[in-house]
């Protein structure tokens, strides 16, 4: 039992999210129908995606997400509280009992960037957490972070500085900083 031409897991993910073109969808469908390997692979992709969505729902997952992912959660009725400070700017933020997700949208020019980190820092510059080599696509003009809403709910007044960092072999270069001034609701 081994597929000679396995379907890429990313394509299986898009298939499950119904984001393929009708032609591609049909191609994948026909292949999976006759392929036990790829059927199993699809099942594990679905299980993983469900796991991620459950975590995101519970608000416990700090991760970089796509607009498409947010749109899907929105269609499922989840309420996202979004903050989008401009580069170099700051925003006053909070979280309420009605919110399901807490989203930071960081606008940045990502053209020519090879590798990108996102650092969460104290105002003094000390890093609390760094997301390394975060996913981004050429042509994208923002990075979207799903901040763990459970953490935010427990937090007292706090100032969090997010930094987008272009990483090369030689150096780290801060592209932009965004300051979140959190007040409990
Ligand atoms: Zn196959």
PDB file of C-alpha atoms and ligand atoms in Angstrom, residues 3 6 31 35 38, ligand 1:
ATOM      1  CA  UNK A   3       0.633   5.890  -3.371  1.00  0.00           C
ATOM      2  CA  UNK A   6       0.542  11.346  -3.127  1.00  0.00           C
ATOM      3  CA  UNK A  31      -7.714  10.437  -6.725  1.00  0.00           C
ATOM      4  CA  UNK A  35      -6.428   5.768  -3.052  1.00  0.00           C
ATOM      5  CA  UNK A  38      -4.389   9.595   0.443  1.00  0.00           C
TER       6      UNK A  38
HETATM    7 ZN1  LIG B   1      -2.793   8.749  -3.412  1.00  0.00          ZN
END
